[in-house]
Amino acid sequence: MVVSSGRCFIQEGAPAHDFYVLTGGRAKLFTLMPDGRRQIVGFAELGDFLGLTSSETYAFTAEALGDVTLCRFPHSAIDRLVERFPRLRGRLQKEASSELVKMQSRLMVLGRKTARERLASFLVEQASPCCGHHALHDEQEPITLPLPMSRTDIADYLGLTIETVSRTFGLFRKEGLISVKGASSVTLLAPGVLSDIANGIKRD
Amino acid sequence: MVVSSGRCFIQEGAPAHDFYVLTGGRAKLFTLMPDGRRQIVGFAELGDFLGLTSSETYAFTAEALGDVTLCRFPHSAIDRLVERFPRLRGRLQKEASSELVKMQSRLMVLGRKTARERLASFLVEQASPCCGHHALHDEQEPITLPLPMSRTDIADYLGLTIETVSRTFGLFRKEGLISVKGASSVTLLAPGVLSDIANGIKRD
DNA sequence: CGGCTGTTTGAGCTGTTTCAACACCCGTGG
DNA sequence: CCACGGGTGTTGAAACAGCTCAAACAGCCG
């Protein structure tokens, strides 16, 4: 199925009938508090499984960032699917535990890092799929990233306000660490330094 | 195997040879930043699986809170185990996805909640296994909890400082919401109100 | 060229942290 | 039995990072 930009295809709290595999585009996953405060719990991309839950209802809302394509499966079909594609079993387990590891580093970001460190962590995380195998830490080449999410989304992902996100982008720009094109594209000019900032390391 | 209080049985970054099932006691799971900042990513209790990871190394350190008993299995044995105990498969999946759901609510705690709301969330979370089936939200009876972890642990779990945790305990006490015995035992005098605070709901 | 939305910048404020002093609990040894 | 530590928890005052409120700005599209 195809979901157009801004549409929600999973609703927090709704009965969890189906699960999805994302086959194109990206989506933001978030939860809300009764008074409207929002926390983005992740950005889904190609190959991610969404809507697997042990409870009766979805734990988050999923909204398309740009147009998204996905495959929908009823929860009840999961056993049949695994039977037909035995390798899926391993995928599911691997996906779950790698998501758990990511969550743990997100907890560190939200619980213990400063605004600078949070934004640096975000940029490094966004860059890591692009630069693949070799560690970004000692990457010297500039890396250009598309940022399909708004400043508000970044803020709600990092537990900050849009103003703080904007100001911190400004700082990084002034320090020559990044350069920004039109607010939806960044190039990391010094990935190694950003990675150090993300981990709270000061090199002098 | 038995692990005595304060001992670490999983080291962050160490090669992940084994995984564990916790069969007695409780443990804290945490990650560290190079400069020593600490984030507790969870408290493990009876029946929890620890050390399952898709990568080569453990993502967190696990330290016993009081004495702990656990079963150790080499990672390589997991397939054989599942073969012998087919129901284990479901347990693993259920455990993983319920842990993911918990993680999402922890992200909300760390990213968007105030100190009051964080501590209330913590107390409600600690109480929920005790009061089981019926929702704690409209629970009127006082609930007494043991708190095996130190104030420092609570602070590192909630992304606060020990001083803020202590002050907030003081506030709750003054407001008649809890009563504290010797810093390692709390009774929730108004669980419903605490649950509302945890969710950012103000009732007047 | 207006009008809309999203982003940046500025100034002042606030909740949480930091730093420091003090109180408590408890095991030890005089 | 009680004074003495040492670790842990509490309380206070000052500082600061990030938030709030408000206004200016930049794209972007009709």
CSV table of C-alpha atoms (C1' of nucleotides) in Angstrom, one decimal, chain B residues 115 161 163-164 167, chain C residues 16-20:
chain,number,residue,atom,x,y,z
B,115,ALA,CA,11.1,16.0,37.5
B,161,THR,CA,20.5,14.4,39.8
B,163,GLU,CA,19.5,16.2,44.8
B,164,THR,CA,16.5,16.7,42.5
B,167,ARG,CA,13.8,17.1,46.8
C,16,DT,C1',17.2,21.8,37.3
C,17,DT,C1',22.0,21.5,38.4
C,18,DT,C1',26.0,22.6,40.9
C,19,DC,C1',28.4,23.3,44.9
C,20,DA,C1',28.6,23.1,49.7
